[in-house]
PDB file of C-alpha atoms in Angstrom:
ATOM      1  CA  MET A  24     -24.572   0.747 -11.561  1.00  0.00           C
ATOM      2  CA  SER A  25     -21.905  -1.232  -9.716  1.00  0.00           C
ATOM      3  CA  THR A  26     -19.321   0.328  -7.419  1.00  0.00           C
ATOM      4  CA  ILE A  27     -15.733  -0.813  -7.022  1.00  0.00           C
ATOM      5  CA  ARG A  28     -15.413  -1.811  -3.383  1.00  0.00           C
ATOM      6  CA  GLY A  29     -11.780  -2.800  -3.423  1.00  0.00           C
ATOM      7  CA  LEU A  30      -9.235  -4.728  -5.427  1.00  0.00           C
ATOM      8  CA  TYR A  31      -5.902  -6.206  -4.487  1.00  0.00           C
ATOM      9  CA  TYR A  32      -3.110  -7.867  -6.417  1.00  0.00           C
ATOM     10  CA  ILE A  33      -0.197  -9.854  -5.031  1.00  0.00           C
ATOM     11  CA  TYR A  34       2.648 -11.030  -7.221  1.00  0.00           C
ATOM     12  CA  ALA A  35       6.363 -11.686  -6.957  1.00  0.00           C
ATOM     13  CA  ASP A  36       9.485 -11.948  -9.026  1.00  0.00           C
ATOM     14  CA  SER A  37      12.812 -13.450  -7.996  1.00  0.00           C
ATOM     15  CA  LYS A  38      13.662 -10.555  -5.656  1.00  0.00           C
ATOM     16  CA  TYR A  39      10.480  -8.797  -4.501  1.00  0.00           C
ATOM     17  CA  CYS A  40       6.914  -9.410  -3.432  1.00  0.00           C
ATOM     18  CA  TYR A  41       4.471  -6.760  -4.646  1.00  0.00           C
ATOM     19  CA  LEU A  42       1.095  -5.828  -3.211  1.00  0.00           C
ATOM     20  CA  ASN A  43      -1.302  -3.318  -4.723  1.00  0.00           C
ATOM     21  CA  ILE A  44      -4.517  -2.339  -2.955  1.00  0.00           C
ATOM     22  CA  SER A  45      -7.111  -0.087  -4.603  1.00  0.00           C
ATOM     23  CA  ASN A  46     -10.366   1.198  -3.212  1.00  0.00           C
ATOM     24  CA  HIS A  47     -13.139   3.569  -4.277  1.00  0.00           C
ATOM     25  CA  THR A  48     -13.001   6.852  -2.395  1.00  0.00           C
ATOM     26  CA  VAL A  49     -15.013  10.046  -2.120  1.00  0.00           C
ATOM     27  CA  GLY A  50     -13.530  13.416  -1.222  1.00  0.00           C
ATOM     28  CA  LEU A  51      -9.857  12.439  -1.191  1.00  0.00           C
ATOM     29  CA  LYS A  52      -7.606  15.123  -2.671  1.00  0.00           C
ATOM     30  CA  GLU A  53      -4.073  15.157  -4.057  1.00  0.00           C
ATOM     31  CA  GLU A  54      -2.994  16.980  -0.868  1.00  0.00           C
ATOM     32  CA  ASP A  55      -4.234  13.989   1.143  1.00  0.00           C
ATOM     33  CA  ILE A  56      -2.212  11.601  -1.026  1.00  0.00           C
ATOM     34  CA  ASN A  57       0.946  13.650  -0.438  1.00  0.00           C
ATOM     35  CA  ASN A  58       0.465  13.472   3.348  1.00  0.00           C
ATOM     36  CA  ILE A  59      -1.222  10.094   3.775  1.00  0.00           C
ATOM     37  CA  PHE A  60       1.833   8.427   5.399  1.00  0.00           C
ATOM     38  CA  ASP A  61       2.503  11.295   7.825  1.00  0.00           C
ATOM     39  CA  ARG A  62       2.109  10.618  11.539  1.00  0.00           C
ATOM     40  CA  PHE A  63      -1.329  11.662  12.878  1.00  0.00           C
ATOM     41  CA  TYR A  64      -2.545  12.674   9.389  1.00  0.00           C
ATOM     42  CA  ARG A  65      -6.261  12.128   8.834  1.00  0.00           C
ATOM     43  CA  ALA A  66      -7.911  12.923   5.521  1.00  0.00           C
ATOM     44  CA  ASP A  67     -11.290  13.213   7.275  1.00  0.00           C
ATOM     45  CA  LYS A  68     -11.088  16.748   8.667  1.00  0.00           C
ATOM     46  CA  SER A  69     -14.558  16.511  10.220  1.00  0.00           C
ATOM     47  CA  ARG A  70     -13.262  13.943  12.756  1.00  0.00           C
ATOM     48  CA  LEU A  71     -16.463  11.922  12.358  1.00  0.00           C
ATOM     49  CA  SER A  72     -14.485   8.761  11.724  1.00  0.00           C
ATOM     50  CA  LYS A  73     -12.551   6.892  14.363  1.00  0.00           C
ATOM     51  CA  GLY A  74      -8.804   6.548  14.183  1.00  0.00           C
ATOM     52  CA  SER A  75      -5.652   8.248  15.322  1.00  0.00           C
ATOM     53  CA  GLY A  76      -3.932   8.800  11.978  1.00  0.00           C
ATOM     54  CA  LEU A  77      -1.169   6.349  12.867  1.00  0.00           C
ATOM     55  CA  GLY A  78      -2.106   3.318  10.752  1.00  0.00           C
ATOM     56  CA  LEU A  79      -0.458   4.124   7.416  1.00  0.00           C
ATOM     57  CA  TYR A  80       2.431   5.839   9.196  1.00  0.00           C
ATOM     58  CA  ILE A  81       3.198   2.596  11.063  1.00  0.00           C
ATOM     59  CA  VAL A  82       2.783   0.540   7.881  1.00  0.00           C
ATOM     60  CA  LYS A  83       5.323   2.783   6.124  1.00  0.00           C
ATOM     61  CA  LEU A  84       7.807   2.429   8.992  1.00  0.00           C
ATOM     62  CA  LEU A  85       7.505  -1.368   8.972  1.00  0.00           C
ATOM     63  CA  ILE A  86       7.781  -1.674   5.183  1.00  0.00           C
ATOM     64  CA  GLU A  87      10.876   0.549   5.122  1.00  0.00           C
ATOM     65  CA  LYS A  88      12.396  -1.392   8.060  1.00  0.00           C
ATOM     66  CA  MET A  89      12.106  -4.536   5.922  1.00  0.00           C
ATOM     67  CA  GLY A  90      13.916  -2.791   3.053  1.00  0.00           C
ATOM     68  CA  GLY A  91      10.753  -2.230   1.028  1.00  0.00           C
ATOM     69  CA  SER A  92       8.892   0.747  -0.328  1.00  0.00           C
ATOM     70  CA  ILE A  93       5.324   2.034  -0.236  1.00  0.00           C
ATOM     71  CA  SER A  94       3.582   4.681  -2.333  1.00  0.00           C
ATOM     72  CA  SER A  95       0.068   5.931  -2.942  1.00  0.00           C
ATOM     73  CA  GLU A  96      -1.813   7.547  -5.796  1.00  0.00           C
ATOM     74  CA  LEU A  97      -5.229   8.917  -6.621  1.00  0.00           C
ATOM     75  CA  ILE A  98      -6.577   7.633  -9.935  1.00  0.00           C
ATOM     76  CA  ASP A  99      -9.263   9.672 -11.709  1.00  0.00           C
ATOM     77  CA  THR A 100     -10.145  11.435  -8.393  1.00  0.00           C
ATOM     78  CA  ASP A 101     -12.103   8.434  -7.080  1.00  0.00           C
ATOM     79  CA  ILE A 102      -9.744   5.434  -6.814  1.00  0.00           C
ATOM     80  CA  PHE A 103      -7.166   5.392  -4.008  1.00  0.00           C
ATOM     81  CA  SER A 104      -4.295   2.981  -4.585  1.00  0.00           C
ATOM     82  CA  ILE A 105      -1.390   1.880  -2.383  1.00  0.00           C
ATOM     83  CA  SER A 106       1.566  -0.044  -3.837  1.00  0.00           C
ATOM     84  CA  ILE A 107       4.013  -1.976  -1.646  1.00  0.00           C
ATOM     85  CA  SER A 108       7.180  -3.854  -2.550  1.00  0.00           C
ATOM     86  CA  ILE A 109       9.082  -6.002  -0.052  1.00  0.00           C
ATOM     87  CA  PRO A 110      12.338  -7.809  -0.785  1.00  0.00           C
ATOM     88  CA  LEU A 111      12.147 -11.570  -0.500  1.00  0.00           C
ATOM     89  CA  ILE A 112      14.379 -13.087   2.155  1.00  0.00           C
ATOM     90  CA  TYR A 113      14.993 -16.172   0.081  1.00  0.00           C
ATOM     91  CA  SER A 114      15.085 -15.832  -3.687  1.00  0.00           C
ATOM     92  CA  TYR A 115      13.713 -18.931  -5.379  1.00  0.00           C
ATOM     93  CA  THR A 116      15.637 -20.208  -8.369  1.00  0.00           C
ATOM     94  CA  ARG A 117      15.334 -23.444 -10.258  1.00  0.00           C
ATOM     95  CA  GLU A 118      18.771 -24.458  -8.995  1.00  0.00           C
ATOM     96  CA  SER A 119      17.838 -23.863  -5.348  1.00  0.00           C
ATOM     97  CA  SER A 120      14.593 -25.796  -5.519  1.00  0.00           C
ATOM     98  CA  LEU A 121      14.307 -28.628  -3.019  1.00  0.00           C
ATOM     99  CA  LEU A 122      11.730 -30.294  -5.267  1.00  0.00           C
ATOM    100  CA  ARG A 123      13.983 -31.555  -8.069  1.00  0.00           C
TER     101      ARG A 123
END
């Protein structure tokens, strides 16, 4: 039996760049998903893992500072997914292409 270790997708349209990261998880609950971007929040209540609970909080701050958005979801209780969208600074169009 194979296990999903992690998947990511990156794509863009004329205005945004999108990133989706998914990973297999064990023991994550819907409550964790609702709080995952909170400062100092750690889903591992046993404190056996290292970390301060600041990582995803800082990511959210940076994404929002760039005018983007970030969200998370739990799929079928065992896949954790984060979706990010960031506006492009320069929107590519056929007319603006330097390679005509």
